[in-house]
Amino acid sequence: MTAPEMPGRPEETVGYDPTAVEAKWRERWVERGTNATDLNGERPYYQLMMFPYPSAEGLHIGNLYAFTGNDIHGRFQRLQGHTVLQPLGYDAFGIHSENFALKVGVHPMELIPRNVANFRRQLDRAGLMVDWNRSVDTTDPAYYKWTQWVFLKLLERGLAYKKQAAVNWCPSCKTVLANEQVEGGLCERCKTPVELRSLEQWFFRITGYAERLLGNLDTIDWSESTRMAQRNWLGRSEGSELRFRVLDPLTDAGSAGVMVSQEVTSGAVVIPVFTTRPDTIFGATYMVLAPEHPSLERITSADQRADVEAYRDATRRQDIVSRKVNKEKTGVFTGSYAVNPASGEMIPVWTADYVLMEYGTGAIMAVPGHDERDFEFATQFGLPIVRVVAAPHEGPHTPLAAAYTDDADGRLVNSEHFDGLPVADAKQRVTEWLTRRGAAKGVTTFRLRDWCISRQRYWGPPIPVIYCDACGTVPVPVKDLPVLLPHITDYKPDDSGVSPLARYEEWYHVPCPTCGQPARRETDVSDTFLDSAWYFLRYPSVPRDDVPFDAELTRRWLPVSIYIGGNEHAVLHLLYARFINMVMHDAGLVPTEEPFAKFRAHGLIIRDGHKMSKSRGNVVIPDAYMDDWGADTLRTYLMFIGPFEEGGDFRDQSISGVRRFLDRLFASVRDAKGDGAPDALVMRKLHQTIRKVGGDLAALSYNTAIAAMMEYMNVLRRGERAPHLAEVTPLVLLAAPFAPHIAEELWEMLGHSTSIFDARWPEVDESLVRDDRFELVVQVNGKTRGKLSLPNAVTQDAAVAAVQADAALSRFITGAPKKVIFVPGRLLNIVV
RNA sequence: GCCCGGAUGGCGGAACUGGCAGACGCACGGGACUCAAAAUCCCGCGAGGGCAACCUCAUGUGGGUUCGAUCCCCACUCUGGGCACCA
């Protein structure tokens, strides 16, 4: 021990110097290789945190919050005897970096290493148990070589394809956005209204995995809110596909009021529609096709052609915002009629942009009586509204003031032989009936679209494909990877719809790998989300250069034991990562379908009741707090603010309480003595605390774990007595995950020459915790009136007798007890 | 509009499976130490009443179930988030 012994008067020398202690242990950890993971070690535990984007501003307090919560869990698992792999890397490709580089006029290839170095410095200061031997940087050719390999793997498995598609185009970022990157019609990055543009794009067939991505959600240990967000995003609906015959306007000359017999409609176009309410088929009074529907032109009558084309052109030009914000419905009659397959009636066919080509079949049967949108449209254009469901108090002709969409206790009306059936029964019966007439039942539709991964930008991994006039689309051979991103000075995007790389002929001219003739490279780069969709597979295999991930190591370390990150990635990153992992599993390269056995979203840190923002000037700079208080105090305080999964409010005032706790911890160890026997009551509290903290750490309930340690500290330091070594040594271990530097220092003061993180978590001694007496809560008529200390084995009768013998309690009992509720070991309630 | 979650002292928050509401910390008040201050240590700290022992009220609002409700049920208010013309 280095400090002088001053039992009884610790207050004069309380306190420690975090700056010196933390610097010492940062160095010592590097020297000893404390944070390096032996990948062949026993009981592997893969502790993963979402890797950061290394911004120029440096580490954000939100990053630090997430990483600290992660680190504490990882350190705890290590103390539990696991070999913990806790890697961290950088997600440095993407529009964010590129835009920033353009703004400050520094090439991203110079900017990113600078930012990474600054991040690394801050991360080291925070005392994270990160194995830097297994880091990744998505912009490093040694990494994106394998991102390109992932693309080729999907191409090989028929999961990557190219198509001309209307895509979301941000006129400000000058690039295509994935649906996930459009929020309310605005670019999530720059808030510019997104336009529709038709471009040739690479897509991943994630929709083919929708059913499994949904089904597996029930099998993984994730926060319910995250799973719910994914379910909503996948948006599965089950229904039927009905076939509507549209009479050919050329041969049938169909017009209002003219019934055309089915025999003369042989040239009719059949248009499938998807519905979740086949029971309302008799109420389908018109049909609507999306303006982009391929059959629209075929069915439009000559006299309506001009109107329909004008409408289609108008909607095409319109950006998503005005389509979605303009609530009033627009549409045009096509001049054609379709046959309602249930009633045989002729119903008009319209086109309107409230029907989306991307969902279902791009055409609907409109049931204005029982669908709000159809009701609005029918009202606006004077189309017939027919009631086919009636609530208990309504009849078949009760007028509809609005769409009646409630299907709980309605019964069918105006539906021929189905009249009177409750909706639930009708759904089944009508579906069966329609199925016999050519409809398809049990059809599922997803809201999810295929993942567009093309980006017409510079700062990303080039998509590894070559176009040859003779051989067509040729994948770059794996041996030729990586397709290096060239260092070009003019990487500013333009309106051309192609990547800046397309301006560099010397780069994109390349001989065809198959025939050797002159060919051209793909000039688009891939979406940043592809970089992050597989990085967790890479960590254990760094620095292998011959494979993306080693078979043996992957089998040993995957799936990830626990993944911690922000809920803002609930539907983007987490869904893509699950998809890519599932594909790799199908390819036999990864042991499980799901990459993350357990996922927990951490909360957000706000400050003084408000979200942190530069404009508000309330941003917490981690460096400043580490200077003033030390990293250990900042870490512990962040975790003490509130439940880790909920976040909390950062208040400057409150941090002092945590620092006081660490000062007292330091003083306790320094003052502890080894002679004599430890105090029995203190030891009981200690072992209760060991149990409590262990349980809380496993459950990420860090705030209550810290409270429990503080509570123990209050017991430990009560009175003038110097603590006993046996009373403080386990406490150092409990505090170690939170405050690793001071814990190492104290561990050394306690005479250890190896790292505290190579020690073991203290065992709970149940014999110390157990007590043969307990505090019985005494209630009279449900009101607590006091408590009695009684033996554990006390019977109800004995407990009642004890209460009656106690003057302070028995005075509440007036008359004979009517009823007695006795909860052994806890409570006695006497009802009089 | 639909789907999740939340609301507890001056503040952040705690409370196992329906069983002592307010742990722990901050702020605040009082005391010890000091010439003094800071630091440190000790005591108090939901509201109202009482000299006191104690009593009454109290977990967003209004009902309900129960011996007993912060916890379960119904209705509502406010609030955070997700989805949103998805047929």
Coordinates of C-alpha atoms (C1' of nucleotides) in Angstrom, one line a residue, chain A residues 11 233 237 274-276 323-324 326 329 354-356 359 364 373 447 449 640-641 643 651 653 657 660 664 703-704 707 710-711 714 777 779 784-785 787 811-812 819 821 826-827 829 831, chain B residues 1-6 10-17 19-21 23-28 33 39-43 53-57 66-69 81-87:
Chain A
E11 CA -11.4 12.7 5.6
W233 CA -41.3 -2.0 -41.7
S237 CA -50.5 -8.3 -45.1
F274 CA -54.8 -7.6 -53.9
T275 CA -57.3 -7.2 -51.0
T276 CA -57.4 -8.0 -47.3
R323 CA -48.1 13.4 -53.6
K324 CA -48.2 12.7 -50.0
N326 CA -51.7 16.9 -51.0
K329 CA -57.5 12.8 -54.1
Y354 CA -53.5 7.1 -54.3
V355 CA -52.9 3.6 -55.6
L356 CA -49.2 2.8 -55.5
Y359 CA -47.5 -2.2 -53.4
I364 CA -57.3 -2.1 -56.3
R373 CA -59.6 6.4 -49.0
R447 CA -44.5 -3.3 -47.6
R449 CA -39.1 -3.2 -51.2
F640 CA -25.9 6.5 -13.2
I641 CA -28.1 9.1 -14.9
P643 CA -31.7 3.2 -17.0
R651 CA -26.8 17.5 -15.4
Q653 CA -24.4 19.3 -10.8
G657 CA -22.0 12.5 -6.4
R660 CA -17.5 11.4 -4.2
R664 CA -14.6 7.2 -0.9
N703 CA -28.0 2.7 -12.6
T704 CA -29.3 0.5 -9.9
A707 CA -26.9 2.8 -6.4
M710 CA -23.2 3.4 -3.0
E711 CA -25.5 2.0 -0.5
N714 CA -22.7 4.1 3.2
V777 CA -44.9 -5.9 7.7
Q779 CA -51.2 -4.2 8.2
T784 CA -49.4 -0.6 7.2
R785 CA -49.3 0.0 10.9
K787 CA -43.4 -4.1 11.6
R811 CA -54.4 -0.8 19.6
F812 CA -55.5 -0.8 15.9
K819 CA -60.0 -12.3 8.1
I821 CA -53.9 -12.7 5.2
R826 CA -43.2 -10.8 4.3
L827 CA -46.6 -9.6 5.5
N829 CA -52.8 -8.2 7.1
V831 CA -59.0 -7.4 8.6
Chain B
rG1 C1' -55.2 8.1 -38.3
rC2 C1' -52.8 3.2 -36.6
rC3 C1' -49.0 0.5 -33.5
rC4 C1' -45.6 0.6 -29.2
rG5 C1' -43.7 3.0 -24.6
rG6 C1' -43.9 6.6 -20.6
rG10 C1' -37.6 20.9 -5.8
rC11 C1' -34.6 17.6 -9.8
rG12 C1' -32.5 12.7 -12.0
rG13 C1' -34.5 8.4 -10.7
rA14 C1' -35.8 3.3 -7.2
rA15 C1' -39.7 -0.3 -5.9
rC16 C1' -39.0 -8.8 -6.7
rU17 C1' -44.4 -12.1 -9.2
rG19 C1' -47.4 -6.7 -0.3
rC20 C1' -43.4 -0.9 4.2
rA21 C1' -44.0 4.3 -2.0
rA23 C1' -33.6 3.2 -2.5
rC24 C1' -29.3 5.9 -4.6
rG25 C1' -27.6 10.6 -6.1
rC26 C1' -28.2 16.0 -6.8
rA27 C1' -30.1 20.5 -4.7
rC28 C1' -31.6 22.5 -0.1
rC33 C1' -14.1 20.7 11.9
rA39 C1' -13.2 20.0 1.1
rU40 C1' -14.6 16.3 4.4
rC41 C1' -17.8 14.0 8.2
rC42 C1' -22.7 13.6 10.8
rC43 C1' -28.2 14.7 10.9
rA53 C1' -45.6 9.5 20.3
rC54 C1' -48.2 9.7 16.0
rC55 C1' -52.3 10.8 12.5
rU56 C1' -54.3 12.1 7.5
rC57 C1' -53.4 12.7 2.4
rU66 C1' -58.7 -6.9 -4.5
rC67 C1' -57.8 -8.0 2.4
rG68 C1' -54.2 -4.8 -0.1
rA69 C1' -52.9 -1.3 -6.5
rG81 C1' -41.0 7.1 -30.5
rG82 C1' -42.3 4.0 -34.9
rC83 C1' -45.5 3.6 -39.3
rA84 C1' -48.5 6.4 -42.4
rC85 C1' -53.0 6.9 -49.3
rC86 C1' -49.6 -0.1 -48.0
rA87 C1' -55.7 -1.7 -50.4

